[in-house]
Amino acid sequence: MKKLLLVIGVLCLSLSAFAEKLNGTFEGKLHEVSGEITADTDGKEVVISNFTYDGKGKNVYIVLTKDGDFKNSEIISKELKKAVVNDELKIKVNNLSKLIDKGYNTVSVYTKTGKSSFGDAVLTKEASVTVTPVAPTTAAPKK
């Protein structure tokens, strides 16, 4: 019993939080699209840092897809109507966690008019764990 308590005391760590960060970088195809994407699976926001788009496309949106398949894409932004240069774009996505769980793994700058992508970023998961140490406990003496 003492050995068990000693092992528990030494190894006693509490995992207080587990979240997956999603990261990706746009591979631009047209209209100078570039930027880095970050999102937390438990969050409701996609952040695109250093985002650049020349604003010359028509009917253009940021969308989430499953492996770049636009048939079932989810539009997550308002229409992009003007140029953006190295700016930060924050997009609120209330159902982000559910979409990721359903296999949505690519963010694209997509034109509905031309039915094509100006740039895509495949999201990869970076697991992060927050560890909180807990003080070891001692057992009451056996009677």
mmCIF file with all atom_site columns, C-alpha atoms in Angstrom:
data_model
loop_
_atom_site.group_PDB
_atom_site.id
_atom_site.type_symbol
_atom_site.label_atom_id
_atom_site.label_alt_id
_atom_site.label_comp_id
_atom_site.label_asym_id
_atom_site.label_entity_id
_atom_site.label_seq_id
_atom_site.pdbx_PDB_ins_code
_atom_site.Cartn_x
_atom_site.Cartn_y
_atom_site.Cartn_z
_atom_site.occupancy
_atom_site.B_iso_or_equiv
_atom_site.pdbx_formal_charge
_atom_site.auth_seq_id
_atom_site.auth_comp_id
_atom_site.auth_asym_id
_atom_site.auth_atom_id
_atom_site.pdbx_PDB_model_num
ATOM 1   C CA . MET A 1 1   ? 0.000   0.000  0.000   1.00 0.00 ? 1   MET A CA 1
ATOM 2   C CA . LYS A 1 2   ? 2.838   2.381  0.872   1.00 0.00 ? 2   LYS A CA 1
ATOM 3   C CA . LYS A 1 3   ? 4.503   1.682  -2.472  1.00 0.00 ? 3   LYS A CA 1
ATOM 4   C CA . LEU A 1 4   ? 1.286   2.488  -4.291  1.00 0.00 ? 4   LEU A CA 1
ATOM 5   C CA . LEU A 1 5   ? 0.880   5.752  -2.415  1.00 0.00 ? 5   LEU A CA 1
ATOM 6   C CA . LEU A 1 6   ? 4.498   6.636  -3.064  1.00 0.00 ? 6   LEU A CA 1
ATOM 7   C CA . VAL A 1 7   ? 4.083   6.030  -6.778  1.00 0.00 ? 7   VAL A CA 1
ATOM 8   C CA . ILE A 1 8   ? 0.866   8.048  -6.800  1.00 0.00 ? 8   ILE A CA 1
ATOM 9   C CA . GLY A 1 9   ? 2.544   10.839 -4.842  1.00 0.00 ? 9   GLY A CA 1
ATOM 10  C CA . VAL A 1 10  ? 5.536   11.009 -7.167  1.00 0.00 ? 10  VAL A CA 1
ATOM 11  C CA . LEU A 1 11  ? 3.583   10.723 -10.393 1.00 0.00 ? 11  LEU A CA 1
ATOM 12  C CA . CYS A 1 12  ? 0.513   12.626 -9.280  1.00 0.00 ? 12  CYS A CA 1
ATOM 13  C CA . LEU A 1 13  ? -0.128  15.165 -12.000 1.00 0.00 ? 13  LEU A CA 1
ATOM 14  C CA . SER A 1 14  ? -3.471  16.524 -12.939 1.00 0.00 ? 14  SER A CA 1
ATOM 15  C CA . LEU A 1 15  ? -4.223  17.106 -16.570 1.00 0.00 ? 15  LEU A CA 1
ATOM 16  C CA . SER A 1 16  ? -6.209  20.270 -16.236 1.00 0.00 ? 16  SER A CA 1
ATOM 17  C CA . ALA A 1 17  ? -6.779  20.999 -19.898 1.00 0.00 ? 17  ALA A CA 1
ATOM 18  C CA . PHE A 1 18  ? -6.404  19.310 -23.259 1.00 0.00 ? 18  PHE A CA 1
ATOM 19  C CA . ALA A 1 19  ? -6.892  21.234 -26.470 1.00 0.00 ? 19  ALA A CA 1
ATOM 20  C CA . GLU A 1 20  ? -5.801  20.773 -30.035 1.00 0.00 ? 20  GLU A CA 1
ATOM 21  C CA . LYS A 1 21  ? -4.458  23.722 -31.942 1.00 0.00 ? 21  LYS A CA 1
ATOM 22  C CA . LEU A 1 22  ? -4.976  23.706 -35.667 1.00 0.00 ? 22  LEU A CA 1
ATOM 23  C CA . ASN A 1 23  ? -2.353  25.364 -37.828 1.00 0.00 ? 23  ASN A CA 1
ATOM 24  C CA . GLY A 1 24  ? -1.939  25.862 -41.541 1.00 0.00 ? 24  GLY A CA 1
ATOM 25  C CA . THR A 1 25  ? -0.298  28.075 -44.142 1.00 0.00 ? 25  THR A CA 1
ATOM 26  C CA . PHE A 1 26  ? -1.966  29.184 -47.351 1.00 0.00 ? 26  PHE A CA 1
ATOM 27  C CA . GLU A 1 27  ? -0.485  27.897 -50.577 1.00 0.00 ? 27  GLU A CA 1
ATOM 28  C CA . GLY A 1 28  ? -1.487  30.732 -52.861 1.00 0.00 ? 28  GLY A CA 1
ATOM 29  C CA . LYS A 1 29  ? -2.626  30.032 -56.408 1.00 0.00 ? 29  LYS A CA 1
ATOM 30  C CA . LEU A 1 30  ? -4.078  33.358 -57.562 1.00 0.00 ? 30  LEU A CA 1
ATOM 31  C CA . HIS A 1 31  ? -4.700  36.910 -56.359 1.00 0.00 ? 31  HIS A CA 1
ATOM 32  C CA . GLU A 1 32  ? -1.632  36.991 -54.079 1.00 0.00 ? 32  GLU A CA 1
ATOM 33  C CA . VAL A 1 33  ? -3.284  34.874 -51.360 1.00 0.00 ? 33  VAL A CA 1
ATOM 34  C CA . SER A 1 34  ? -1.039  34.158 -48.369 1.00 0.00 ? 34  SER A CA 1
ATOM 35  C CA . GLY A 1 35  ? -1.242  33.899 -44.589 1.00 0.00 ? 35  GLY A CA 1
ATOM 36  C CA . GLU A 1 36  ? -1.000  31.603 -41.568 1.00 0.00 ? 36  GLU A CA 1
ATOM 37  C CA . ILE A 1 37  ? -4.012  30.070 -39.841 1.00 0.00 ? 37  ILE A CA 1
ATOM 38  C CA . THR A 1 38  ? -4.478  29.201 -36.182 1.00 0.00 ? 38  THR A CA 1
ATOM 39  C CA . ALA A 1 39  ? -7.559  27.826 -34.419 1.00 0.00 ? 39  ALA A CA 1
ATOM 40  C CA . ASP A 1 40  ? -8.317  25.924 -31.228 1.00 0.00 ? 40  ASP A CA 1
ATOM 41  C CA . THR A 1 41  ? -10.709 22.992 -31.540 1.00 0.00 ? 41  THR A CA 1
ATOM 42  C CA . ASP A 1 42  ? -12.598 24.139 -28.461 1.00 0.00 ? 42  ASP A CA 1
ATOM 43  C CA . GLY A 1 43  ? -12.606 27.752 -29.608 1.00 0.00 ? 43  GLY A CA 1
ATOM 44  C CA . LYS A 1 44  ? -15.013 29.493 -31.900 1.00 0.00 ? 44  LYS A CA 1
ATOM 45  C CA . GLU A 1 45  ? -12.555 31.570 -33.897 1.00 0.00 ? 45  GLU A CA 1
ATOM 46  C CA . VAL A 1 46  ? -10.246 31.067 -36.841 1.00 0.00 ? 46  VAL A CA 1
ATOM 47  C CA . VAL A 1 47  ? -7.397  33.576 -36.970 1.00 0.00 ? 47  VAL A CA 1
ATOM 48  C CA . ILE A 1 48  ? -5.538  34.243 -40.214 1.00 0.00 ? 48  ILE A CA 1
ATOM 49  C CA . SER A 1 49  ? -2.321  36.170 -39.550 1.00 0.00 ? 49  SER A CA 1
ATOM 50  C CA . ASN A 1 50  ? -0.384  38.082 -42.208 1.00 0.00 ? 50  ASN A CA 1
ATOM 51  C CA . PHE A 1 51  ? -3.349  37.598 -44.544 1.00 0.00 ? 51  PHE A CA 1
ATOM 52  C CA . THR A 1 52  ? -2.946  38.993 -48.043 1.00 0.00 ? 52  THR A CA 1
ATOM 53  C CA . TYR A 1 53  ? -5.487  38.967 -50.872 1.00 0.00 ? 53  TYR A CA 1
ATOM 54  C CA . ASP A 1 54  ? -5.518  41.467 -53.765 1.00 0.00 ? 54  ASP A CA 1
ATOM 55  C CA . GLY A 1 55  ? -9.315  41.908 -53.716 1.00 0.00 ? 55  GLY A CA 1
ATOM 56  C CA . LYS A 1 56  ? -9.717  41.384 -57.462 1.00 0.00 ? 56  LYS A CA 1
ATOM 57  C CA . GLY A 1 57  ? -11.839 38.234 -57.353 1.00 0.00 ? 57  GLY A CA 1
ATOM 58  C CA . LYS A 1 58  ? -15.627 38.165 -57.530 1.00 0.00 ? 58  LYS A CA 1
ATOM 59  C CA . ASN A 1 59  ? -17.932 36.492 -55.003 1.00 0.00 ? 59  ASN A CA 1
ATOM 60  C CA . VAL A 1 60  ? -14.985 35.395 -52.804 1.00 0.00 ? 60  VAL A CA 1
ATOM 61  C CA . TYR A 1 61  ? -15.273 33.825 -49.336 1.00 0.00 ? 61  TYR A CA 1
ATOM 62  C CA . ILE A 1 62  ? -13.194 31.957 -46.778 1.00 0.00 ? 62  ILE A CA 1
ATOM 63  C CA . VAL A 1 63  ? -14.503 28.383 -46.645 1.00 0.00 ? 63  VAL A CA 1
ATOM 64  C CA . LEU A 1 64  ? -13.825 25.136 -44.789 1.00 0.00 ? 64  LEU A CA 1
ATOM 65  C CA . THR A 1 65  ? -13.732 21.920 -46.793 1.00 0.00 ? 65  THR A CA 1
ATOM 66  C CA . LYS A 1 66  ? -12.995 18.248 -46.402 1.00 0.00 ? 66  LYS A CA 1
ATOM 67  C CA . ASP A 1 67  ? -9.698  17.759 -48.242 1.00 0.00 ? 67  ASP A CA 1
ATOM 68  C CA . GLY A 1 68  ? -10.448 20.589 -50.685 1.00 0.00 ? 68  GLY A CA 1
ATOM 69  C CA . ASP A 1 69  ? -13.813 19.197 -51.844 1.00 0.00 ? 69  ASP A CA 1
ATOM 70  C CA . PHE A 1 70  ? -15.947 22.302 -52.433 1.00 0.00 ? 70  PHE A CA 1
ATOM 71  C CA . LYS A 1 71  ? -19.237 20.426 -52.958 1.00 0.00 ? 71  LYS A CA 1
ATOM 72  C CA . ASN A 1 72  ? -19.885 20.384 -49.200 1.00 0.00 ? 72  ASN A CA 1
ATOM 73  C CA . SER A 1 73  ? -17.890 23.444 -48.207 1.00 0.00 ? 73  SER A CA 1
ATOM 74  C CA . GLU A 1 74  ? -18.885 25.635 -45.272 1.00 0.00 ? 74  GLU A CA 1
ATOM 75  C CA . ILE A 1 75  ? -18.651 29.395 -45.814 1.00 0.00 ? 75  ILE A CA 1
ATOM 76  C CA . ILE A 1 76  ? -17.144 30.918 -42.661 1.00 0.00 ? 76  ILE A CA 1
ATOM 77  C CA . SER A 1 77  ? -16.601 34.547 -43.687 1.00 0.00 ? 77  SER A CA 1
ATOM 78  C CA . LYS A 1 78  ? -18.420 37.467 -45.193 1.00 0.00 ? 78  LYS A CA 1
ATOM 79  C CA . GLU A 1 79  ? -17.649 38.181 -48.827 1.00 0.00 ? 79  GLU A CA 1
ATOM 80  C CA . LEU A 1 80  ? -14.101 39.459 -49.365 1.00 0.00 ? 80  LEU A CA 1
ATOM 81  C CA . LYS A 1 81  ? -14.656 42.608 -51.427 1.00 0.00 ? 81  LYS A CA 1
ATOM 82  C CA . LYS A 1 82  ? -11.427 44.552 -50.981 1.00 0.00 ? 82  LYS A CA 1
ATOM 83  C CA . ALA A 1 83  ? -7.692  44.068 -50.881 1.00 0.00 ? 83  ALA A CA 1
ATOM 84  C CA . VAL A 1 84  ? -5.999  43.019 -47.641 1.00 0.00 ? 84  VAL A CA 1
ATOM 85  C CA . VAL A 1 85  ? -2.235  43.223 -47.104 1.00 0.00 ? 85  VAL A CA 1
ATOM 86  C CA . ASN A 1 86  ? -0.499  41.456 -44.200 1.00 0.00 ? 86  ASN A CA 1
ATOM 87  C CA . ASP A 1 87  ? -3.503  41.943 -41.940 1.00 0.00 ? 87  ASP A CA 1
ATOM 88  C CA . GLU A 1 88  ? -5.053  39.789 -39.242 1.00 0.00 ? 88  GLU A CA 1
ATOM 89  C CA . LEU A 1 89  ? -8.460  38.364 -40.032 1.00 0.00 ? 89  LEU A CA 1
ATOM 90  C CA . LYS A 1 90  ? -10.520 36.933 -37.158 1.00 0.00 ? 90  LYS A CA 1
ATOM 91  C CA . ILE A 1 91  ? -13.496 34.802 -38.159 1.00 0.00 ? 91  ILE A CA 1
ATOM 92  C CA . LYS A 1 92  ? -16.046 33.634 -35.610 1.00 0.00 ? 92  LYS A CA 1
ATOM 93  C CA . VAL A 1 93  ? -17.157 30.039 -36.303 1.00 0.00 ? 93  VAL A CA 1
ATOM 94  C CA . ASN A 1 94  ? -19.694 28.869 -33.713 1.00 0.00 ? 94  ASN A CA 1
ATOM 95  C CA . ASN A 1 95  ? -19.629 25.223 -34.825 1.00 0.00 ? 95  ASN A CA 1
ATOM 96  C CA . LEU A 1 96  ? -15.868 24.952 -35.493 1.00 0.00 ? 96  LEU A CA 1
ATOM 97  C CA . SER A 1 97  ? -15.339 21.986 -33.187 1.00 0.00 ? 97  SER A CA 1
ATOM 98  C CA . LYS A 1 98  ? -18.183 20.032 -34.828 1.00 0.00 ? 98  LYS A CA 1
ATOM 99  C CA . LEU A 1 99  ? -16.888 20.809 -38.327 1.00 0.00 ? 99  LEU A CA 1
ATOM 100 C CA . ILE A 1 100 ? -13.389 19.626 -37.405 1.00 0.00 ? 100 ILE A CA 1
ATOM 101 C CA . ASP A 1 101 ? -14.871 16.455 -35.897 1.00 0.00 ? 101 ASP A CA 1
ATOM 102 C CA . LYS A 1 102 ? -16.749 15.879 -39.184 1.00 0.00 ? 102 LYS A CA 1
ATOM 103 C CA . GLY A 1 103 ? -13.484 15.978 -41.133 1.00 0.00 ? 103 GLY A CA 1
ATOM 104 C CA . TYR A 1 104 ? -13.298 19.580 -42.329 1.00 0.00 ? 104 TYR A CA 1
ATOM 105 C CA . ASN A 1 105 ? -9.549  20.135 -42.536 1.00 0.00 ? 105 ASN A CA 1
ATOM 106 C CA . THR A 1 106 ? -8.822  22.724 -45.222 1.00 0.00 ? 106 THR A CA 1
ATOM 107 C CA . VAL A 1 107 ? -9.341  26.488 -45.280 1.00 0.00 ? 107 VAL A CA 1
ATOM 108 C CA . SER A 1 108 ? -9.636  28.059 -48.717 1.00 0.00 ? 108 SER A CA 1
ATOM 109 C CA . VAL A 1 109 ? -10.110 31.452 -50.314 1.00 0.00 ? 109 VAL A CA 1
ATOM 110 C CA . TYR A 1 110 ? -12.857 30.421 -52.731 1.00 0.00 ? 110 TYR A CA 1
ATOM 111 C CA . THR A 1 111 ? -14.746 32.137 -55.529 1.00 0.00 ? 111 THR A CA 1
ATOM 112 C CA . LYS A 1 112 ? -18.329 30.977 -55.904 1.00 0.00 ? 112 LYS A CA 1
ATOM 113 C CA . THR A 1 113 ? -18.510 32.636 -59.327 1.00 0.00 ? 113 THR A CA 1
ATOM 114 C CA . GLY A 1 114 ? -15.488 30.811 -60.760 1.00 0.00 ? 114 GLY A CA 1
ATOM 115 C CA . LYS A 1 115 ? -15.985 27.733 -58.551 1.00 0.00 ? 115 LYS A CA 1
ATOM 116 C CA . SER A 1 116 ? -12.267 27.607 -57.788 1.00 0.00 ? 116 SER A CA 1
ATOM 117 C CA . SER A 1 117 ? -9.779  28.301 -55.041 1.00 0.00 ? 117 SER A CA 1
ATOM 118 C CA . PHE A 1 118 ? -7.293  31.179 -54.925 1.00 0.00 ? 118 PHE A CA 1
ATOM 119 C CA . GLY A 1 119 ? -5.368  29.518 -52.089 1.00 0.00 ? 119 GLY A CA 1
ATOM 120 C CA . ASP A 1 120 ? -5.659  26.601 -49.659 1.00 0.00 ? 120 ASP A CA 1
ATOM 121 C CA . ALA A 1 121 ? -4.290  25.775 -46.209 1.00 0.00 ? 121 ALA A CA 1
ATOM 122 C CA . VAL A 1 122 ? -4.445  22.233 -44.860 1.00 0.00 ? 122 VAL A CA 1
ATOM 123 C CA . LEU A 1 123 ? -4.938  22.297 -41.098 1.00 0.00 ? 123 LEU A CA 1
ATOM 124 C CA . THR A 1 124 ? -2.735  20.096 -38.977 1.00 0.00 ? 124 THR A CA 1
ATOM 125 C CA . LYS A 1 125 ? -3.266  19.327 -35.322 1.00 0.00 ? 125 LYS A CA 1
ATOM 126 C CA . GLU A 1 126 ? -0.742  20.316 -32.710 1.00 0.00 ? 126 GLU A CA 1
ATOM 127 C CA . ALA A 1 127 ? -1.701  18.754 -29.388 1.00 0.00 ? 127 ALA A CA 1
ATOM 128 C CA . SER A 1 128 ? -1.006  20.808 -26.307 1.00 0.00 ? 128 SER A CA 1
ATOM 129 C CA . VAL A 1 129 ? -1.429  19.722 -22.733 1.00 0.00 ? 129 VAL A CA 1
ATOM 130 C CA . THR A 1 130 ? -1.500  21.960 -19.694 1.00 0.00 ? 130 THR A CA 1
ATOM 131 C CA . VAL A 1 131 ? -0.165  20.115 -16.664 1.00 0.00 ? 131 VAL A CA 1
ATOM 132 C CA . THR A 1 132 ? -0.787  21.234 -13.102 1.00 0.00 ? 132 THR A CA 1
ATOM 133 C CA . PRO A 1 133 ? 1.375   19.537 -10.472 1.00 0.00 ? 133 PRO A CA 1
ATOM 134 C CA . VAL A 1 134 ? -0.403  18.297 -7.376  1.00 0.00 ? 134 VAL A CA 1
ATOM 135 C CA . ALA A 1 135 ? 1.328   17.988 -4.027  1.00 0.00 ? 135 ALA A CA 1
ATOM 136 C CA . PRO A 1 136 ? 1.943   14.384 -2.984  1.00 0.00 ? 136 PRO A CA 1
ATOM 137 C CA . THR A 1 137 ? -0.309  13.066 -0.271  1.00 0.00 ? 137 THR A CA 1
ATOM 138 C CA . THR A 1 138 ? 0.551   10.794 2.593   1.00 0.00 ? 138 THR A CA 1
ATOM 139 C CA . ALA A 1 139 ? -1.625  7.980  3.740   1.00 0.00 ? 139 ALA A CA 1
ATOM 140 C CA . ALA A 1 140 ? -2.900  7.634  7.239   1.00 0.00 ? 140 ALA A CA 1
ATOM 141 C CA . PRO A 1 141 ? -0.886  5.080  9.206   1.00 0.00 ? 141 PRO A CA 1
ATOM 142 C CA . LYS A 1 142 ? -2.278  1.557  9.227   1.00 0.00 ? 142 LYS A CA 1
ATOM 143 C CA . LYS A 1 143 ? -3.840  0.448  12.489  1.00 0.00 ? 143 LYS A CA 1
#
